Short mmCIF file of C-alpha atoms and ligand atoms in Angstrom, two decimals:
data_model
loop_
_atom_site.label_atom_id
_atom_site.label_comp_id
_atom_site.label_asym_id
_atom_site.label_seq_id
_atom_site.Cartn_x
_atom_site.Cartn_y
_atom_site.Cartn_z
CA MET A 1 -0.32 -107.36 -33.61
CA SER A 2 -0.57 -103.62 -33.66
CA PRO A 3 -2.74 -100.82 -33.37
CA ARG A 4 -1.03 -100.26 -36.52
CA ASP A 5 -2.85 -103.71 -38.61
CA TRP A 6 -5.74 -103.48 -40.56
CA LEU A 7 -8.89 -105.83 -38.44
CA VAL A 8 -11.71 -108.01 -40.00
CA GLY A 9 -14.74 -106.94 -37.61
CA THR A 10 -18.04 -109.13 -38.18
CA VAL A 11 -20.99 -106.48 -38.10
CA VAL A 12 -22.77 -107.91 -35.21
CA SER A 13 -25.61 -105.39 -34.82
CA ALA A 14 -26.93 -102.33 -36.70
CA THR A 15 -29.69 -99.98 -34.71
CA GLN A 16 -30.67 -96.17 -35.47
CA GLN A 17 -29.52 -93.97 -32.07
CA THR A 18 -31.17 -90.73 -34.30
CA PRO A 19 -33.34 -90.04 -37.27
CA ASN A 20 -29.76 -89.65 -38.55
CA ALA A 21 -27.43 -92.58 -37.20
CA LYS A 22 -26.26 -95.74 -36.50
CA SER A 23 -24.63 -97.54 -34.10
CA ILE A 24 -22.06 -100.63 -35.03
CA VAL A 25 -21.40 -103.85 -33.11
CA LEU A 26 -18.75 -105.72 -34.62
CA ASP A 27 -17.29 -109.08 -33.50
CA VAL A 28 -13.36 -108.91 -33.45
CA PRO A 29 -11.25 -112.42 -32.74
CA GLY A 30 -8.44 -110.70 -31.91
CA TRP A 31 -9.44 -107.25 -30.15
CA HIS A 32 -7.25 -106.67 -27.09
CA GLY A 33 -9.94 -104.27 -26.12
CA SER A 34 -9.36 -99.32 -25.76
CA THR A 35 -8.96 -97.27 -23.31
CA ALA A 36 -11.65 -94.62 -23.08
CA GLY A 37 -11.78 -91.95 -26.13
CA GLN A 38 -9.79 -93.94 -28.35
CA HIS A 39 -10.60 -94.00 -32.02
CA VAL A 40 -10.21 -97.45 -34.90
CA ASP A 41 -9.59 -96.50 -38.53
CA VAL A 42 -12.48 -97.90 -40.67
CA ARG A 43 -12.05 -98.61 -44.14
CA LEU A 44 -13.51 -98.82 -46.57
CA THR A 45 -12.40 -101.03 -50.16
CA ALA A 46 -14.87 -100.83 -52.95
CA PRO A 47 -14.76 -102.73 -56.17
CA ASP A 48 -11.37 -101.50 -58.25
CA GLY A 49 -9.32 -101.66 -55.02
CA TYR A 50 -10.05 -98.37 -54.34
CA THR A 51 -10.17 -97.22 -50.77
CA ALA A 52 -12.15 -94.65 -48.81
CA VAL A 53 -10.73 -94.25 -44.26
CA ARG A 54 -11.62 -91.85 -42.00
CA ALA A 55 -11.94 -92.29 -37.61
CA TYR A 56 -14.17 -92.74 -35.71
CA SER A 57 -14.26 -93.14 -32.09
CA LEU A 58 -14.73 -96.42 -29.58
CA ALA A 59 -18.45 -96.59 -27.62
CA SER A 60 -17.79 -99.51 -26.41
CA THR A 61 -14.38 -99.83 -22.95
CA GLY A 62 -12.83 -102.01 -21.87
CA PRO A 63 -11.30 -106.02 -22.49
CA GLY A 64 -13.09 -108.40 -24.70
CA GLN A 65 -13.62 -108.89 -28.73
CA GLN A 66 -17.42 -106.53 -28.64
CA VAL A 67 -15.85 -103.58 -30.12
CA GLU A 68 -19.16 -100.34 -30.20
CA LEU A 69 -19.15 -97.66 -33.05
CA ALA A 70 -22.23 -94.92 -33.87
CA VAL A 71 -21.81 -92.79 -36.99
CA ASP A 72 -24.00 -89.75 -37.42
CA LEU A 73 -24.59 -89.31 -41.83
CA ILE A 74 -22.93 -86.68 -43.42
CA ASP A 75 -25.22 -84.99 -45.76
CA ASP A 76 -22.71 -84.84 -48.65
CA GLY A 77 -20.08 -87.55 -47.60
CA GLU A 78 -18.95 -90.57 -48.93
CA VAL A 79 -18.36 -93.17 -45.59
CA SER A 80 -20.61 -92.24 -43.41
CA PRO A 81 -23.71 -92.61 -45.37
CA TYR A 82 -22.13 -95.93 -46.03
CA LEU A 83 -22.81 -96.74 -42.31
CA VAL A 84 -25.61 -95.79 -42.05
CA GLU A 85 -27.73 -96.98 -44.37
CA GLU A 86 -25.88 -99.60 -46.01
CA LEU A 87 -23.97 -101.47 -43.17
CA ARG A 88 -25.71 -104.59 -42.21
CA ALA A 89 -25.40 -107.53 -39.20
CA GLY A 90 -23.13 -109.57 -41.25
CA ASP A 91 -20.87 -107.94 -42.95
CA GLN A 92 -17.47 -107.28 -42.74
CA LEU A 93 -15.73 -104.29 -41.94
CA GLU A 94 -12.11 -102.75 -41.68
CA PHE A 95 -10.32 -101.09 -39.25
CA ARG A 96 -7.18 -100.64 -36.83
CA GLY A 97 -6.74 -99.49 -33.62
CA PRO A 98 -6.70 -99.41 -30.62
CA LEU A 99 -5.52 -95.17 -32.02
CA GLY A 100 -5.31 -92.29 -29.86
CA ARG A 101 -3.88 -91.66 -26.45
CA TRP A 102 -3.84 -88.53 -25.38
CA PHE A 103 -8.21 -87.86 -25.42
CA VAL A 104 -8.23 -90.77 -23.13
CA TRP A 105 -10.20 -91.09 -18.94
CA LYS A 106 -8.67 -94.50 -16.96
CA PRO A 107 -10.08 -94.84 -14.28
CA GLU A 108 -6.98 -94.45 -12.89
CA GLN A 109 -7.58 -90.94 -12.77
CA THR A 110 -8.56 -88.10 -9.62
CA ALA A 111 -9.40 -85.55 -10.68
CA PRO A 112 -13.29 -84.60 -11.21
CA VAL A 113 -14.67 -85.01 -13.97
CA GLN A 114 -16.32 -83.05 -16.86
CA LEU A 115 -17.88 -83.82 -19.99
CA ILE A 116 -18.53 -81.56 -23.05
CA ALA A 117 -20.13 -82.91 -25.71
CA GLY A 118 -21.67 -82.06 -28.96
CA GLY A 119 -23.82 -83.81 -31.12
CA SER A 120 -21.85 -87.87 -32.35
CA GLY A 121 -19.41 -86.23 -30.55
CA VAL A 122 -20.73 -87.58 -27.08
CA VAL A 123 -18.76 -91.30 -28.34
CA PRO A 124 -16.03 -91.04 -27.31
CA LEU A 125 -16.88 -88.98 -23.86
CA LEU A 126 -20.08 -92.47 -23.32
CA ALA A 127 -17.24 -94.10 -23.43
CA MET A 128 -15.21 -92.44 -20.15
CA ILE A 129 -18.48 -92.90 -18.93
CA ARG A 130 -19.05 -96.97 -18.80
CA ALA A 131 -16.04 -97.22 -18.27
CA HIS A 132 -16.32 -95.45 -14.70
CA THR A 133 -19.90 -97.16 -13.97
CA ALA A 134 -17.24 -100.10 -15.00
CA ALA A 135 -14.56 -99.63 -12.47
CA GLY A 136 -17.81 -98.90 -10.28
CA SER A 137 -15.67 -94.70 -9.39
CA SER A 138 -16.01 -92.90 -7.70
CA VAL A 139 -14.36 -89.76 -9.50
CA PRO A 140 -17.77 -87.35 -9.53
CA MET A 141 -18.13 -86.60 -13.60
CA ARG A 142 -20.94 -84.92 -15.21
CA LEU A 143 -21.99 -84.53 -19.04
CA LEU A 144 -22.38 -81.25 -21.12
CA TYR A 145 -24.01 -83.03 -24.02
CA SER A 146 -26.29 -80.40 -26.49
CA VAL A 147 -28.00 -81.82 -29.16
CA ARG A 148 -30.02 -79.95 -32.13
CA SER A 149 -33.86 -82.10 -30.98
CA PRO A 150 -34.66 -84.74 -28.34
CA SER A 151 -34.44 -87.45 -31.66
CA ASP A 152 -31.33 -87.15 -32.43
CA ARG A 153 -29.51 -87.40 -28.66
CA PHE A 154 -27.31 -90.50 -29.49
CA PHE A 155 -27.24 -93.31 -26.50
CA ALA A 156 -30.00 -90.26 -25.11
CA ASP A 157 -32.03 -94.62 -22.25
CA GLU A 158 -28.41 -95.58 -21.38
CA LEU A 159 -27.04 -92.07 -20.39
CA VAL A 160 -30.93 -90.94 -18.75
CA ALA A 161 -29.97 -94.47 -17.08
CA ALA A 162 -26.01 -94.08 -15.96
CA SER A 163 -26.50 -93.38 -12.26
CA GLY A 164 -22.96 -91.96 -11.67
CA VAL A 165 -22.77 -89.12 -14.21
CA ASP A 166 -24.87 -86.11 -13.80
CA LEU A 167 -26.30 -85.17 -17.28
CA THR A 168 -27.11 -81.91 -18.46
CA LEU A 169 -29.14 -81.96 -21.59
CA VAL A 170 -28.55 -78.58 -23.31
CA TYR A 171 -31.87 -78.63 -26.87
CA THR A 172 -29.91 -76.14 -29.79
CA ARG A 173 -33.74 -76.32 -31.54
CA GLU A 174 -35.97 -77.74 -30.48
CA VAL A 175 -37.39 -79.25 -26.55
CA PRO A 176 -39.42 -81.47 -25.83
CA ASP A 177 -42.83 -80.59 -24.40
CA GLY A 178 -42.75 -78.88 -20.56
CA TRP A 179 -38.85 -78.76 -21.06
CA PRO A 180 -38.19 -75.06 -19.26
CA MET A 181 -35.77 -73.86 -21.13
CA ALA A 182 -36.00 -71.96 -24.54
CA PRO A 183 -33.43 -73.83 -27.92
CA GLY A 184 -30.38 -72.81 -27.68
CA ARG A 185 -27.09 -72.81 -28.57
CA VAL A 186 -23.99 -74.03 -25.63
CA THR A 187 -22.79 -70.37 -24.14
CA LYS A 188 -20.45 -69.73 -22.07
CA GLU A 189 -23.09 -68.68 -19.09
CA LEU A 190 -24.69 -71.57 -19.48
CA ILE A 191 -21.16 -73.45 -19.60
CA ALA A 192 -20.72 -71.02 -15.96
CA SER A 193 -24.24 -72.46 -14.82
CA THR A 194 -23.91 -76.03 -15.39
CA THR A 195 -20.32 -77.55 -15.35
CA THR A 196 -17.97 -78.71 -12.61
CA PRO A 197 -16.04 -74.83 -11.97
CA ALA A 198 -12.14 -74.40 -12.76
CA THR A 199 -12.48 -74.13 -8.78
CA ALA A 200 -12.51 -77.77 -8.74
CA ASN A 201 -9.81 -78.70 -11.30
CA PRO A 202 -11.57 -80.58 -12.85
CA ALA A 203 -11.01 -82.89 -16.22
CA VAL A 204 -12.15 -81.55 -18.66
CA PHE A 205 -13.00 -83.77 -22.26
CA VAL A 206 -14.31 -81.77 -25.29
CA CYS A 207 -15.40 -83.16 -28.42
CA GLY A 208 -17.65 -82.85 -31.56
CA PRO A 209 -17.94 -80.84 -34.43
CA THR A 210 -15.56 -77.95 -35.24
CA GLY A 211 -16.65 -75.06 -33.98
CA PHE A 212 -18.86 -76.37 -31.86
CA VAL A 213 -15.14 -77.88 -30.00
CA GLU A 214 -13.64 -73.85 -30.24
CA ALA A 215 -16.73 -71.77 -29.16
CA VAL A 216 -16.33 -74.48 -25.75
CA ALA A 217 -13.04 -74.64 -25.57
CA SER A 218 -12.71 -70.81 -25.50
CA ALA A 219 -15.42 -69.92 -23.53
CA LEU A 220 -13.10 -72.47 -20.51
CA VAL A 221 -10.25 -71.07 -21.24
CA ASP A 222 -12.15 -67.77 -20.54
CA LEU A 223 -13.83 -68.74 -17.30
CA GLY A 224 -10.53 -69.82 -15.63
CA HIS A 225 -9.29 -73.68 -16.52
CA ASP A 226 -6.17 -73.91 -17.58
CA PRO A 227 -5.60 -75.16 -20.77
CA VAL A 228 -3.83 -77.71 -20.04
CA SER A 229 -6.82 -79.70 -17.94
CA ILE A 230 -9.05 -79.20 -21.69
CA LYS A 231 -8.44 -81.92 -24.43
CA THR A 232 -10.81 -81.78 -27.12
CA GLU A 233 -11.65 -83.45 -30.58
CA ARG A 234 -12.65 -82.00 -32.83
CA PHE A 235 -14.58 -84.80 -35.78
CA GLY A 236 -14.39 -82.07 -38.63
CA GLY A 237 -17.01 -79.78 -40.33
CA SER A 238 -18.08 -76.45 -39.35
CA MET B 1 -5.85 -109.37 -48.51
CA ALA B 2 -8.30 -106.06 -48.62
CA ILE B 3 -11.17 -107.43 -47.73
CA PHE B 4 -14.33 -105.70 -50.76
CA SER B 5 -16.68 -103.55 -49.06
CA ARG B 6 -19.87 -104.79 -49.69
CA GLY B 7 -22.11 -102.07 -51.64
CA PHE B 8 -19.35 -99.31 -51.38
CA THR B 9 -18.08 -97.91 -54.69
CA GLY B 10 -16.83 -94.63 -53.26
CA ARG B 11 -16.92 -91.17 -54.63
CA PRO B 12 -16.25 -90.52 -58.45
CA ARG B 13 -12.15 -90.81 -59.05
CA GLU B 14 -11.80 -90.50 -62.72
CA ALA B 15 -9.25 -87.03 -62.26
CA GLN B 16 -7.22 -88.18 -58.57
CA PRO B 17 -4.32 -86.31 -58.62
CA ASP B 18 -1.24 -87.97 -57.23
CA LEU B 19 -2.29 -87.92 -53.67
CA PRO B 20 0.07 -90.12 -50.54
CA PRO B 21 -1.57 -93.26 -50.07
CA GLY B 22 -5.02 -93.55 -47.04
CA GLN B 23 -5.06 -89.49 -48.36
CA PHE B 24 -8.56 -87.99 -49.75
CA LEU B 25 -8.35 -84.45 -50.53
CA THR B 26 -10.38 -81.13 -49.65
CA GLU B 27 -11.51 -77.30 -49.92
CA ASP B 28 -11.89 -77.60 -46.47
CA PHE B 29 -9.07 -76.34 -43.68
CA PRO B 30 -10.37 -78.69 -41.05
CA VAL B 31 -8.69 -78.21 -37.85
CA LEU B 32 -6.81 -81.16 -36.15
CA SER B 33 -5.61 -79.57 -32.23
CA ALA B 34 -5.19 -81.64 -28.96
CA GLY B 35 -6.81 -78.60 -27.09
CA PRO B 36 -8.71 -74.79 -27.02
CA THR B 37 -6.86 -72.80 -29.19
CA PRO B 38 -4.73 -69.89 -27.85
CA THR B 39 -5.34 -66.68 -28.80
CA ILE B 40 -1.07 -64.45 -28.85
CA ALA B 41 -0.62 -60.87 -29.45
CA GLU B 42 2.21 -60.70 -32.48
CA ALA B 43 3.29 -58.09 -29.10
CA ASP B 44 4.02 -61.43 -27.07
CA TRP B 45 5.11 -63.71 -30.00
CA SER B 46 8.76 -63.70 -30.37
CA PHE B 47 10.57 -67.39 -31.65
CA THR B 48 13.99 -68.46 -29.43
CA ILE B 49 16.13 -71.67 -30.97
CA LYS B 50 17.88 -72.58 -28.32
CA THR B 51 21.87 -74.55 -28.31
CA GLU B 52 23.26 -76.78 -26.27
CA LEU B 53 25.72 -74.78 -26.05
CA GLY B 54 23.42 -72.46 -24.38
CA ALA B 55 22.86 -70.27 -27.34
CA THR B 56 20.23 -68.82 -28.02
CA HIS B 57 19.13 -66.73 -30.88
CA SER B 58 16.31 -64.46 -30.49
CA TRP B 59 12.81 -62.61 -32.77
CA SER B 60 10.64 -60.40 -31.67
CA TRP B 61 7.94 -60.09 -34.04
CA ASP B 62 9.32 -57.35 -35.62
CA GLU B 63 12.30 -58.61 -35.94
CA LEU B 64 10.86 -61.67 -37.98
CA GLN B 65 9.20 -59.11 -39.79
CA ALA B 66 11.90 -57.29 -40.77
CA LEU B 67 13.32 -61.41 -42.03
CA PRO B 68 12.89 -61.10 -45.91
CA PHE B 69 9.47 -63.71 -46.54
CA GLU B 70 9.45 -66.07 -49.07
CA ASP B 71 5.86 -66.99 -50.71
CA VAL B 72 4.98 -70.74 -50.82
CA HIS B 73 2.66 -72.53 -52.57
CA THR B 74 2.81 -76.57 -51.53
CA ASP B 75 0.42 -79.39 -50.85
CA ILE B 76 -0.44 -80.66 -46.97
CA HIS B 77 -1.09 -83.63 -45.62
CA CYS B 78 -2.92 -84.56 -42.73
CA VAL B 79 -2.69 -87.54 -40.63
CA THR B 80 -6.04 -87.14 -40.16
CA ARG B 81 -6.53 -88.34 -43.87
CA TRP B 82 -7.03 -85.17 -46.13
CA SER B 83 -4.45 -83.26 -48.16
CA LYS B 84 -4.91 -79.97 -49.81
CA LEU B 85 -2.86 -78.65 -52.81
CA ALA B 86 -1.86 -76.30 -53.86
CA THR B 87 -1.41 -74.43 -50.60
CA ASN B 88 -0.32 -70.67 -50.22
CA TRP B 89 2.00 -69.64 -47.04
CA ARG B 90 4.41 -66.54 -45.79
CA GLY B 91 7.35 -66.78 -43.89
CA VAL B 92 10.86 -66.99 -42.96
CA SER B 93 12.62 -69.98 -44.26
CA MET B 94 14.40 -72.37 -41.15
CA ASP B 95 17.73 -71.54 -43.53
CA THR B 96 17.56 -68.09 -42.62
CA LEU B 97 17.59 -68.67 -38.86
CA PHE B 98 19.52 -71.03 -38.91
CA ALA B 99 22.22 -69.55 -40.72
CA ASP B 100 23.94 -68.15 -37.11
CA VAL B 101 23.42 -70.43 -35.30
CA GLU B 102 25.90 -73.84 -34.19
CA SER B 103 24.89 -76.99 -32.62
CA SER B 104 26.84 -80.66 -33.41
CA TYR B 105 23.05 -81.82 -32.79
CA ASP B 106 22.03 -83.45 -35.30
CA TYR B 107 17.63 -83.40 -33.65
CA VAL B 108 15.62 -80.50 -33.71
CA MET B 109 12.10 -79.89 -30.27
CA VAL B 110 10.32 -77.43 -31.96
CA HIS B 111 7.88 -76.02 -28.93
CA SER B 112 4.41 -74.38 -28.80
CA THR B 113 2.09 -72.46 -27.23
CA GLY B 114 -0.04 -74.61 -24.62
CA GLY B 115 2.93 -76.37 -23.69
CA TYR B 116 3.12 -79.15 -27.32
CA THR B 117 6.14 -80.35 -29.13
CA THR B 118 7.57 -82.02 -31.99
CA ASN B 119 10.68 -83.71 -32.51
CA LEU B 120 11.93 -83.41 -35.89
CA PRO B 121 16.08 -84.30 -38.04
CA LEU B 122 17.37 -80.66 -37.83
CA GLU B 123 17.85 -81.33 -42.42
CA ASP B 124 14.61 -82.44 -42.66
CA ILE B 125 14.06 -78.25 -41.57
CA LEU B 126 16.92 -76.92 -43.64
CA ASP B 127 17.78 -76.46 -47.13
CA GLY B 128 14.14 -75.50 -48.62
CA GLN B 129 12.01 -77.47 -46.31
CA ALA B 130 10.30 -75.56 -43.37
CA TRP B 131 9.38 -71.74 -42.11
CA ILE B 132 8.30 -69.88 -39.95
CA THR B 133 4.79 -68.76 -42.09
CA THR B 134 2.42 -65.89 -40.42
CA GLU B 135 -0.23 -65.72 -43.79
CA PHE B 136 -2.17 -68.24 -45.55
CA ASP B 137 -3.67 -67.48 -49.15
CA GLY B 138 -2.76 -63.67 -48.44
CA GLU B 139 -4.85 -63.37 -44.85
CA PRO B 140 -3.04 -63.12 -41.39
CA LEU B 141 -2.93 -66.68 -40.67
CA GLU B 142 -6.22 -67.21 -38.44
CA PRO B 143 -5.64 -68.92 -34.09
CA ASP B 144 -6.73 -71.68 -35.24
CA HIS B 145 -4.98 -72.58 -37.57
CA GLY B 146 -2.22 -71.36 -35.10
CA GLY B 147 -1.65 -67.97 -35.98
CA PRO B 148 0.25 -65.45 -35.58
CA ALA B 149 2.25 -68.31 -36.85
CA ARG B 150 2.86 -71.30 -37.40
CA MET B 151 6.28 -73.28 -38.38
CA ILE B 152 5.29 -76.01 -41.52
CA VAL B 153 7.73 -78.59 -42.35
CA PRO B 154 4.68 -79.00 -46.32
CA HIS B 155 7.37 -82.78 -46.82
CA LEU B 156 5.99 -84.32 -43.41
CA TYR B 157 2.46 -85.10 -41.77
CA PHE B 158 0.91 -82.11 -40.95
CA TRP B 159 0.80 -82.07 -36.48
CA LYS B 160 4.64 -81.74 -37.89
CA SER B 161 4.44 -78.18 -38.91
CA ALA B 162 3.55 -76.90 -35.23
CA LYS B 163 1.45 -75.03 -34.00
CA TRP B 164 1.63 -71.77 -32.30
CA VAL B 165 5.57 -71.67 -32.60
CA ARG B 166 7.90 -70.55 -30.10
CA GLY B 167 10.72 -71.94 -30.71
CA ILE B 168 13.12 -74.77 -31.17
CA THR B 169 15.51 -77.02 -28.54
CA MET B 170 18.92 -78.42 -30.49
CA GLN B 171 18.40 -81.79 -29.35
CA ARG B 172 21.10 -84.88 -29.44
CA SER B 173 18.89 -88.40 -30.02
CA ASP B 174 14.98 -88.34 -31.70
CA ALA B 175 13.25 -87.77 -28.48
CA PRO B 176 9.85 -87.55 -28.87
CA GLY B 177 7.62 -84.94 -28.97
CA PHE B 178 4.00 -84.12 -27.08
CA TRP B 179 2.37 -86.37 -30.40
CA GLU B 180 4.78 -89.33 -30.75
CA GLN B 181 4.55 -89.88 -27.39
CA ASN B 182 0.84 -89.80 -27.48
CA GLY B 183 0.49 -92.19 -30.65
CA TYR B 184 2.12 -90.25 -33.61
CA HIS B 185 4.57 -92.06 -35.57
CA THR B 186 8.68 -90.56 -34.79
CA TYR B 187 9.32 -89.07 -38.22
CA GLY B 188 5.71 -88.74 -40.06
CA ASN B 189 6.73 -89.82 -44.47
CA PRO B 190 2.05 -89.14 -45.73
CA TRP B 191 4.51 -91.12 -48.36
CA ARG B 192 5.72 -94.30 -46.55
CA GLU B 193 2.08 -93.86 -44.70
CA GLU B 194 4.06 -93.27 -41.35
CA ARG B 195 0.58 -92.96 -39.24
CA TYR B 196 1.32 -94.03 -35.47
CA SER B 197 3.94 -95.45 -33.36
C1 LIG C 301 -10.87 -88.59 -34.01
C2 LIG C 301 -12.08 -88.30 -34.80
C3 LIG C 301 -13.77 -89.28 -33.94
C4 LIG C 301 -14.11 -89.32 -35.12
N1 LIG C 301 -15.68 -90.25 -33.67
C5 LIG C 301 -16.62 -89.84 -34.93
C6 LIG C 301 -17.53 -90.89 -34.18
O1 LIG C 301 -17.71 -91.03 -33.62
N2 LIG C 301 -18.82 -90.57 -35.19
C7 LIG C 301 -18.70 -89.98 -36.29
O2 LIG C 301 -20.17 -89.87 -37.12
N3 LIG C 301 -18.03 -89.51 -36.53
C8 LIG C 301 -15.90 -89.39 -36.10
N4 LIG C 301 -15.28 -88.93 -37.31
C9 LIG C 301 -16.36 -87.78 -37.93
C10 LIG C 301 -15.84 -88.65 -38.77
O3 LIG C 301 -14.26 -89.18 -39.05
C11 LIG C 301 -15.49 -88.26 -40.49
O4 LIG C 301 -15.19 -87.45 -41.12
C12 LIG C 301 -17.54 -88.49 -40.68
O5 LIG C 301 -17.82 -89.79 -40.56
C13 LIG C 301 -17.60 -87.69 -42.82
O6 LIG C 301 -17.04 -89.04 -43.29
P1 LIG C 301 -17.58 -88.31 -44.58
O7 LIG C 301 -16.39 -89.75 -45.42
O8 LIG C 301 -19.61 -88.53 -44.50
O9 LIG C 301 -17.46 -86.84 -45.39
P2 LIG C 301 -16.18 -86.51 -46.08
O10 LIG C 301 -16.70 -86.67 -47.74
O11 LIG C 301 -15.53 -86.76 -45.66
O12 LIG C 301 -17.10 -85.69 -45.91
C14 LIG C 301 -18.60 -84.49 -46.82
C15 LIG C 301 -18.31 -83.42 -45.87
O13 LIG C 301 -18.73 -82.94 -45.08
C16 LIG C 301 -18.00 -82.56 -44.04
N5 LIG C 301 -17.17 -82.81 -42.49
C17 LIG C 301 -16.72 -83.66 -42.88
N6 LIG C 301 -16.70 -84.05 -40.85
C18 LIG C 301 -17.87 -83.57 -40.20
C19 LIG C 301 -18.09 -83.49 -39.91
N7 LIG C 301 -17.75 -84.50 -38.65
N8 LIG C 301 -19.16 -82.64 -39.02
C20 LIG C 301 -19.75 -81.67 -40.59
N9 LIG C 301 -19.96 -81.71 -41.29
C21 LIG C 301 -18.61 -82.08 -42.65
C22 LIG C 301 -16.59 -82.70 -45.21
O14 LIG C 301 -16.02 -80.78 -44.33
C23 LIG C 301 -17.16 -82.43 -45.91
O15 LIG C 301 -17.44 -80.92 -46.88
C24 LIG C 301 -14.25 -88.98 -36.39
C25 LIG C 301 -13.18 -88.19 -36.87
C26 LIG C 301 -12.12 -87.74 -35.87
C27 LIG C 301 -11.19 -86.90 -36.70
#
């Protein structure tokens, strides 16, 4: 089996993550596992044979026959509304992978890790957190996670419970009751005060909507991070 | 055998033009890059072709501007599945830049700011198939799309169209570049769906 072959998974569960997003667990006989940060191509086929393919990051990592995706619904989208609203347990889903060998983190990497996510961009970074936990890694790992409102957090309970990662949440539209800060975007100042500084030479992973990634990556370069230490994954949109 | 997706109909597709397999049309211009977008001043930009004999052929920004520019109307196809039809670019043909280059090697490695590289057969960038472009849709090329100068090789998947291009090194064999070492196909023909290695 190569990453180029199409596989068929059976949906084990589809769980609401936010009002707009679901995580989908698939059972995939013959799956060889994946490295944290990788993605798959998902293919939908209509009755007339028409197909639509989109990339989705793997929230799951390591060996095992189950894979987990998490999909945010894009309003006028073709594929994401199907995955979030239509797909249910027992359905079959075609995909191939794991794909990508650049935007990945492996437990043998020793540099401190700074993860920065916007919205659904947390999916491949959660895989890195899970890999870090599974390996019992002592490498410092931090996550700066930007979401619109408290209900828009993906994997909220798991992220809060993850002991190996130092979590900072940023709310752009609406904050929880009693939150010390007003809602606002991730700025250079906020990055400077809540992330691992360039002087510690962290490996930085930035993932989310294209505009978010552009803004964060430029701010990181301004703050002195070496561009080659910043790996980015742009999910699309503006 | 394809598995049909229960309940999936897809977008209306009466007027689908002839796209490479697995591609869909977009009006946007998505961005695929592996790292931050570099800011490169035109005054600091140059482009250099190096051969196996040690010869170098270099152009500064102003020297490039003095060469004949061509209007390029072309479809582009990204490995992440979007295609854009009839895009408009302005640039200098690789044929112009290679006019005085002598080499017995058949392959090239294209280098970009930030250390990114991509490999190509020389024959794929000559004969009106590749350009160093500095304008998109009548405007200076934006940094996130590879500005100030991007090579375009529209008949291959668009990662081969190196952003922030700085130079070309002739190579004897088709050694893989950055993208190709990280999972993408060594050649990248969209009509044969050569996406991944
Ligand atoms: C490597 C990679 C990994 C990805 N991983 C995930 C993931 O884990 N979870 C996830 O939910 N998505 C992920 N995406 C995005 C996903 O591939 C689709 O682009 C997204 O689901 C929209 O597809 P669609 O068919 O619903 O919309 P389309 O029909 O493709 O697009 C409809 C409209 O929405 C816009 N649009 C497309 N993508 C976005 C976006 N991300 N944000 C805002 N607007 C957008 C388009 O420009 C278009 O105008 C990933 C993308 C890449 C490249």
